[in-house]
Short mmCIF file of C-alpha atoms in Angstrom, two decimals:
data_model
loop_
_atom_site.label_atom_id
_atom_site.label_comp_id
_atom_site.label_asym_id
_atom_site.label_seq_id
_atom_site.Cartn_x
_atom_site.Cartn_y
_atom_site.Cartn_z
CA UNK A 418 51.19 -40.18 108.35
CA UNK A 419 47.47 -39.42 108.42
CA UNK A 420 45.65 -39.67 105.10
CA UNK A 421 44.31 -36.19 105.60
CA UNK A 422 47.84 -34.85 105.57
CA UNK A 423 48.70 -37.01 102.62
CA UNK A 424 45.78 -35.63 100.53
CA UNK A 425 46.48 -32.02 101.61
CA UNK A 426 50.06 -32.61 100.22
CA UNK A 427 48.64 -34.15 97.04
CA UNK A 428 46.31 -31.28 96.44
CA UNK A 429 49.24 -28.85 96.89
CA UNK A 430 51.13 -30.93 94.26
CA UNK A 431 48.23 -30.79 91.87
CA UNK A 432 47.90 -26.96 92.26
CA UNK A 433 51.62 -26.55 91.79
CA UNK A 434 51.48 -28.72 88.68
CA UNK A 435 48.50 -26.68 87.32
CA UNK A 436 50.27 -23.26 87.86
CA UNK A 437 53.51 -24.63 86.40
CA UNK A 438 51.97 -25.83 83.15
CA UNK A 439 49.02 -23.50 82.78
CA UNK A 440 51.21 -20.63 83.86
CA UNK A 441 53.15 -20.44 80.58
CA UNK A 442 49.82 -20.97 78.63
CA UNK A 443 48.48 -17.81 80.32
CA UNK A 444 51.78 -16.03 79.67
CA UNK A 445 51.65 -16.88 75.96
CA UNK A 446 48.03 -15.65 75.74
CA UNK A 447 48.88 -12.41 77.62
CA UNK A 448 51.87 -11.73 75.25
CA UNK A 449 49.94 -12.46 72.09
CA UNK A 450 49.60 -8.78 71.14
CA UNK A 451 53.10 -7.96 72.34
CA UNK A 452 55.23 -10.51 70.56
CA UNK A 453 52.84 -11.34 67.62
CA UNK A 454 53.34 -8.54 65.21
CA UNK A 455 51.39 -10.08 62.36
CA UNK A 456 48.94 -12.94 61.79
CA UNK A 457 51.60 -15.58 61.06
CA UNK A 458 53.53 -14.67 64.23
CA UNK A 459 50.35 -14.78 66.30
CA UNK A 460 49.54 -18.23 64.88
CA UNK A 461 53.04 -19.24 65.77
CA UNK A 462 52.61 -18.18 69.34
CA UNK A 463 49.34 -20.04 69.64
CA UNK A 464 50.85 -23.14 68.02
CA UNK A 465 53.52 -23.33 70.65
CA UNK A 466 50.85 -24.28 73.20
CA UNK A 467 48.29 -25.73 70.81
CA UNK A 468 49.10 -29.42 71.49
CA UNK A 469 49.25 -29.10 75.28
CA UNK A 470 47.08 -26.28 76.70
CA UNK A 471 43.92 -28.43 77.11
CA UNK A 472 45.94 -31.18 78.72
CA UNK A 473 47.43 -28.60 81.10
CA UNK A 474 43.89 -27.69 82.27
CA UNK A 475 43.27 -31.21 83.35
CA UNK A 476 45.38 -30.50 86.36
CA UNK A 477 42.79 -27.94 87.47
CA UNK A 478 39.98 -30.34 87.03
CA UNK A 479 41.83 -33.02 89.01
CA UNK A 480 42.72 -30.51 91.77
CA UNK A 481 39.05 -29.47 92.07
CA UNK A 482 37.90 -33.08 92.06
CA UNK A 483 40.41 -34.11 94.61
CA UNK A 484 39.44 -31.20 96.88
CA UNK A 485 35.75 -32.12 96.55
CA UNK A 486 36.36 -35.78 97.34
CA UNK A 487 39.07 -35.37 100.11
CA UNK A 488 37.83 -32.18 101.82
CA UNK A 489 34.13 -31.63 100.89
CA UNK A 490 33.69 -28.93 103.54
CA UNK A 491 36.60 -26.99 102.11
CA UNK A 492 35.22 -27.35 98.56
CA UNK A 493 31.69 -26.23 99.66
CA UNK A 494 32.97 -23.17 101.58
CA UNK A 495 35.42 -22.23 98.85
CA UNK A 496 33.10 -22.44 95.89
CA UNK A 497 30.14 -20.81 97.62
CA UNK A 498 32.11 -18.01 99.25
CA UNK A 499 34.29 -17.34 96.19
CA UNK A 500 31.48 -17.97 93.74
CA UNK A 501 31.79 -14.77 91.77
CA UNK A 502 35.61 -14.65 91.23
CA UNK A 503 35.61 -18.41 90.37
CA UNK A 504 32.70 -17.98 87.95
CA UNK A 505 34.69 -15.12 86.25
CA UNK A 506 37.69 -17.46 86.04
CA UNK A 507 35.51 -20.26 84.61
CA UNK A 508 33.92 -18.01 81.95
CA UNK A 509 37.39 -16.60 81.06
CA UNK A 510 38.74 -20.15 80.63
CA UNK A 511 35.77 -21.15 78.49
CA UNK A 512 36.13 -18.14 76.18
CA UNK A 513 39.82 -18.74 75.74
CA UNK A 514 39.28 -22.44 74.84
CA UNK A 515 36.60 -21.53 72.31
CA UNK A 516 38.79 -18.79 70.89
CA UNK A 517 41.63 -21.23 70.18
CA UNK A 518 39.22 -23.36 68.13
CA UNK A 519 37.29 -20.63 66.35
CA UNK A 520 39.79 -17.89 65.52
CA UNK A 521 40.88 -19.68 62.29
CA UNK A 522 37.44 -20.70 61.08
CA UNK A 523 36.79 -17.46 59.10
CA UNK A 524 39.43 -15.75 56.99
CA UNK A 525 38.61 -12.25 58.27
CA UNK A 526 40.81 -9.88 60.26
CA UNK A 527 38.06 -8.55 62.48
CA UNK A 528 36.95 -12.03 63.25
CA UNK A 529 40.43 -13.05 64.39
CA UNK A 530 40.89 -9.88 66.39
CA UNK A 531 37.69 -10.56 68.37
CA UNK A 532 38.83 -14.10 69.20
CA UNK A 533 42.39 -12.87 70.01
CA UNK A 534 40.84 -10.47 72.49
CA UNK A 535 39.17 -13.47 74.15
CA UNK A 536 42.52 -15.35 74.30
CA UNK A 537 44.19 -12.34 75.90
CA UNK A 538 41.39 -11.67 78.38
CA UNK A 539 40.93 -15.35 78.96
CA UNK A 540 44.60 -15.62 79.95
CA UNK A 541 44.97 -12.32 81.83
CA UNK A 542 41.93 -12.57 84.07
CA UNK A 543 42.62 -16.08 85.50
CA UNK A 544 46.24 -15.21 85.95
CA UNK A 545 45.27 -12.31 88.10
CA UNK A 546 42.35 -13.82 90.00
CA UNK A 547 44.02 -17.13 90.94
CA UNK A 548 46.60 -15.12 92.95
CA UNK A 549 43.73 -13.02 94.47
CA UNK A 550 41.89 -16.26 95.48
CA UNK A 551 44.93 -17.91 97.02
CA UNK A 552 45.95 -14.69 98.75
CA UNK A 553 42.62 -14.67 100.50
CA UNK A 554 42.78 -18.31 101.42
CA UNK A 555 46.14 -17.89 103.11
CA UNK A 556 45.20 -14.56 104.68
CA UNK A 557 41.98 -15.87 106.17
CA UNK A 558 38.40 -14.89 105.39
CA UNK A 559 35.24 -14.20 107.39
CA UNK A 560 33.57 -17.57 108.19
CA UNK A 561 30.68 -18.09 110.59
CA UNK A 562 30.36 -21.06 112.99
CA UNK A 563 28.83 -23.12 110.14
CA UNK A 564 31.98 -22.48 108.04
CA UNK A 565 30.04 -20.31 105.61
CA UNK A 566 31.62 -17.23 104.12
CA UNK A 567 29.90 -14.07 105.43
CA UNK A 568 32.02 -11.46 103.70
CA UNK A 569 31.32 -9.62 100.47
CA UNK A 570 33.04 -9.71 97.12
CA UNK A 571 34.88 -6.51 97.74
CA UNK A 572 36.31 -7.88 100.97
CA UNK A 573 38.32 -10.23 98.79
CA UNK A 574 39.97 -7.25 97.10
CA UNK A 575 42.25 -6.44 100.01
CA UNK A 576 45.88 -5.25 99.55
CA UNK A 577 47.55 -8.60 100.38
CA UNK A 578 45.30 -10.53 97.94
CA UNK A 579 45.69 -7.96 95.21
CA UNK A 580 49.46 -8.21 95.64
CA UNK A 581 49.08 -11.96 95.24
CA UNK A 582 47.20 -11.40 92.04
CA UNK A 583 49.88 -9.14 90.68
CA UNK A 584 52.42 -11.74 91.63
CA UNK A 585 50.74 -14.53 89.72
CA UNK A 586 50.03 -12.22 86.72
CA UNK A 587 53.63 -11.04 86.37
CA UNK A 588 55.21 -14.34 87.21
CA UNK A 589 53.05 -16.23 84.65
CA UNK A 590 53.81 -13.53 82.02
CA UNK A 591 57.58 -14.04 82.67
CA UNK A 592 57.14 -17.79 82.54
CA UNK A 593 55.34 -17.41 79.17
CA UNK A 594 58.05 -15.18 77.69
CA UNK A 595 60.78 -17.69 78.75
CA UNK A 596 58.69 -20.51 77.31
CA UNK A 597 58.39 -18.66 74.02
CA UNK A 598 62.13 -18.01 73.85
CA UNK A 599 62.61 -21.73 74.45
CA UNK A 600 60.00 -22.93 72.00
CA UNK A 601 60.48 -20.68 69.02
CA UNK A 602 63.43 -19.50 66.84
CA UNK A 603 64.22 -16.45 64.72
CA UNK A 604 62.84 -12.98 65.52
CA UNK A 605 60.15 -14.17 67.84
CA UNK A 606 62.74 -15.96 69.99
CA UNK A 607 64.94 -12.90 70.16
CA UNK A 608 62.02 -10.61 71.14
CA UNK A 609 60.78 -13.09 73.68
CA UNK A 610 64.30 -13.40 75.17
CA UNK A 611 64.64 -9.62 75.51
CA UNK A 612 61.24 -9.29 77.03
CA UNK A 613 61.97 -11.98 79.58
CA UNK A 614 65.11 -10.18 80.61
CA UNK A 615 63.19 -6.90 80.91
CA UNK A 616 60.40 -8.41 82.99
CA UNK A 617 62.85 -9.85 85.46
CA UNK A 618 63.24 -6.75 87.70
CA UNK A 619 59.54 -5.91 88.17
CA UNK A 620 58.67 -9.62 88.81
CA UNK A 621 61.43 -9.90 91.43
CA UNK A 622 60.09 -6.81 93.19
CA UNK A 623 56.44 -7.78 93.19
CA UNK A 624 56.85 -11.54 93.95
CA UNK A 625 59.57 -10.83 96.56
CA UNK A 626 57.23 -8.34 98.36
CA UNK A 627 54.40 -10.90 98.40
CA UNK A 628 56.57 -13.77 99.67
CA UNK A 629 58.11 -11.54 102.29
CA UNK A 630 54.70 -10.29 103.39
CA UNK A 631 53.48 -13.84 103.71
CA UNK A 632 56.54 -15.01 105.67
CA UNK A 633 56.35 -12.17 108.09
CA UNK A 634 52.62 -12.49 108.66
CA UNK A 635 52.72 -16.18 109.37
CA UNK A 636 56.19 -16.77 110.71
CA UNK A 637 56.24 -20.38 109.55
CA UNK A 638 59.74 -21.80 109.28
CA UNK A 639 58.85 -24.09 106.47
CA UNK A 640 57.23 -21.24 104.61
CA UNK A 641 60.25 -19.13 105.14
CA UNK A 642 62.56 -21.68 103.70
CA UNK A 643 60.41 -22.44 100.70
CA UNK A 644 59.90 -18.72 100.07
CA UNK A 645 63.70 -18.08 100.17
CA UNK A 646 64.22 -20.92 97.69
CA UNK A 647 61.57 -19.58 95.42
CA UNK A 648 63.20 -16.14 95.53
CA UNK A 649 66.60 -17.65 94.77
CA UNK A 650 65.09 -19.61 91.81
CA UNK A 651 63.48 -16.40 90.49
CA UNK A 652 66.83 -14.57 90.71
CA UNK A 653 68.47 -17.56 88.78
CA UNK A 654 65.73 -17.37 86.15
CA UNK A 655 66.31 -13.67 85.50
CA UNK A 656 70.07 -14.16 85.27
CA UNK A 657 69.57 -17.07 82.86
CA UNK A 658 67.21 -15.02 80.75
CA UNK A 659 69.88 -12.18 80.55
CA UNK A 660 72.39 -14.85 79.44
CA UNK A 661 69.86 -16.22 76.82
CA UNK A 662 69.95 -19.62 78.45
CA UNK A 663 66.34 -20.38 77.76
CA UNK A 664 66.31 -23.98 79.12
CA UNK A 665 67.82 -23.01 82.44
CA UNK A 666 65.59 -19.90 82.64
CA UNK A 667 62.37 -22.08 82.04
CA UNK A 668 63.51 -24.58 84.68
CA UNK A 669 64.05 -21.76 87.14
CA UNK A 670 60.70 -20.02 86.49
CA UNK A 671 59.00 -23.42 86.82
CA UNK A 672 60.83 -24.01 90.13
CA UNK A 673 59.89 -20.55 91.31
CA UNK A 674 56.17 -21.30 90.70
CA UNK A 675 56.27 -24.72 92.35
CA UNK A 676 58.21 -23.57 95.42
CA UNK A 677 55.99 -20.52 95.87
CA UNK A 678 52.87 -22.66 95.69
CA UNK A 679 54.29 -25.13 98.19
CA UNK A 680 55.28 -22.20 100.45
CA UNK A 681 51.67 -21.06 100.54
CA UNK A 682 50.29 -24.53 101.38
CA UNK A 683 52.88 -25.07 104.01
CA UNK A 684 51.97 -21.72 105.56
CA UNK A 685 48.33 -22.67 105.41
CA UNK A 686 48.69 -26.16 107.08
CA UNK A 687 46.89 -27.52 109.18
CA UNK A 688 44.17 -25.15 108.10
CA UNK A 689 42.59 -25.42 104.62
CA UNK A 690 40.51 -22.37 104.98
CA UNK A 691 41.48 -20.09 107.94
CA UNK A 692 38.93 -17.81 109.34
CA UNK A 693 39.35 -14.35 110.84
CA UNK A 694 37.87 -15.97 114.01
CA UNK A 695 40.23 -18.91 114.57
CA UNK A 696 37.48 -21.18 116.10
CA UNK A 697 35.59 -21.07 112.85
CA UNK A 698 38.60 -22.18 110.68
CA UNK A 699 38.40 -25.25 108.48
CA UNK A 700 41.25 -27.64 109.02
CA UNK A 701 42.42 -30.88 107.50
CA UNK A 702 40.62 -32.75 110.20
CA UNK A 703 37.19 -31.05 110.37
CA UNK A 704 36.86 -30.58 106.59
CA UNK A 705 37.92 -34.07 105.44
CA UNK A 706 36.02 -37.06 104.16
CA UNK A 707 35.76 -40.37 105.97
CA UNK A 708 38.94 -42.50 106.29
CA UNK A 709 37.42 -45.17 104.01
CA UNK A 710 36.86 -42.56 101.21
CA UNK A 711 40.44 -41.28 101.56
CA UNK A 712 41.71 -44.84 101.48
CA UNK A 713 39.89 -45.63 98.20
CA UNK A 714 41.04 -42.38 96.69
CA UNK A 715 44.65 -43.16 97.61
CA UNK A 716 44.57 -46.48 95.73
CA UNK A 717 42.97 -44.78 92.68
CA UNK A 718 45.69 -42.12 92.73
CA UNK A 719 48.50 -44.69 93.04
CA UNK A 720 47.25 -46.60 90.04
CA UNK A 721 46.23 -43.85 87.63
CA UNK A 722 48.54 -40.91 88.41
CA UNK A 723 51.67 -42.57 86.82
CA UNK A 724 49.62 -43.28 83.63
CA UNK A 725 48.54 -39.65 83.38
CA UNK A 726 52.08 -38.37 84.00
CA UNK A 727 53.52 -40.76 81.44
CA UNK A 728 51.08 -39.72 78.76
CA UNK A 729 51.53 -35.99 79.36
CA UNK A 730 55.34 -36.44 79.42
CA UNK A 731 55.12 -38.32 76.10
CA UNK A 732 53.05 -35.45 74.61
CA UNK A 733 55.67 -32.84 75.53
CA UNK A 734 58.41 -35.09 74.11
CA UNK A 735 56.69 -35.47 70.76
CA UNK A 736 56.15 -31.71 70.43
CA UNK A 737 59.53 -30.66 71.80
CA UNK A 738 61.05 -29.05 68.76
CA UNK A 739 61.24 -25.29 68.24
CA UNK A 740 58.80 -23.54 65.83
CA UNK A 741 59.44 -20.78 63.43
CA UNK A 742 57.28 -18.58 61.19
CA UNK A 743 58.44 -20.82 58.26
CA UNK A 744 56.41 -23.70 59.89
CA UNK A 745 53.18 -21.60 59.59
CA UNK A 746 51.47 -21.93 56.26
CA UNK A 747 49.45 -19.05 54.78
CA UNK A 748 45.88 -18.77 56.10
CA UNK A 749 43.54 -21.10 54.23
CA UNK A 750 40.36 -20.77 56.27
CA UNK A 751 37.08 -20.97 54.41
CA UNK A 752 35.55 -17.54 53.46
CA UNK A 753 32.72 -16.26 55.50
CA UNK A 754 29.37 -17.20 54.13
CA UNK A 755 27.17 -14.33 52.98
CA UNK A 756 23.83 -14.10 54.61
#
């Protein structure tokens, strides 16, 4: 197998891992005002992802770095053509990260509400825009002969891409609700379980429509199979949520996200950035680095990837227990200094 194909597959795995792990982080942030009815419950929700959210974002950094090193032409076209939406995503992620650290620094309700708004927006905006971005990548964009994007920002807001954005937004929200039902206990667990069961129908409708549209538009047999498996996993997640089997529901929503991501990449291959004019498309061949670069990268990945996976797995094992409001002590932040 060509190293270009190997690295295309590895990048697909990295994005699938990012959406799997960061997906429930986004869902928790989006559901903060829905399931957190008072300050202690909101702190409980944040604490469920507190030890892992920053580690989950490492998958995004590695995916971006791998794309830059393995397919520099793809990286250059993507980050120049999608500059504005990617900048919005980056700002949202920065604000969310700062909010996690700063919301408890001052014992003041208005202070916390402002940072909570950053957490909610910093979760909702990327959850929506990642789907819009990948929808456009799969659909194809206007590239010239030099592989530069020549469309405008509003060309990216087409019906297919917007449906992709709604798919990731609703799917990540469901994933977050299931995660909270799995990670908490007491009233929050019950509310999260009921919400997950309620979200099931709309998510099936939206995600099913997007996967069906993708399969019909591209007629790729591998994409069809993976889309069908993703749909089956999503149906299983909803059934498990109704039955209050949180563990199975979380595994199923995770499988849905991974299979759907793989379906998009399989549909995309051998292109990495298809153009509306086929001759201008970027492929795994004309967008890749030199064979020597790919060979060195492969050895680095073989050595360090197991270490990273082992460390992250250990982190999840250490923080595996359910949390309740009883685990959240009263606020003890320092009072705001008077100026």
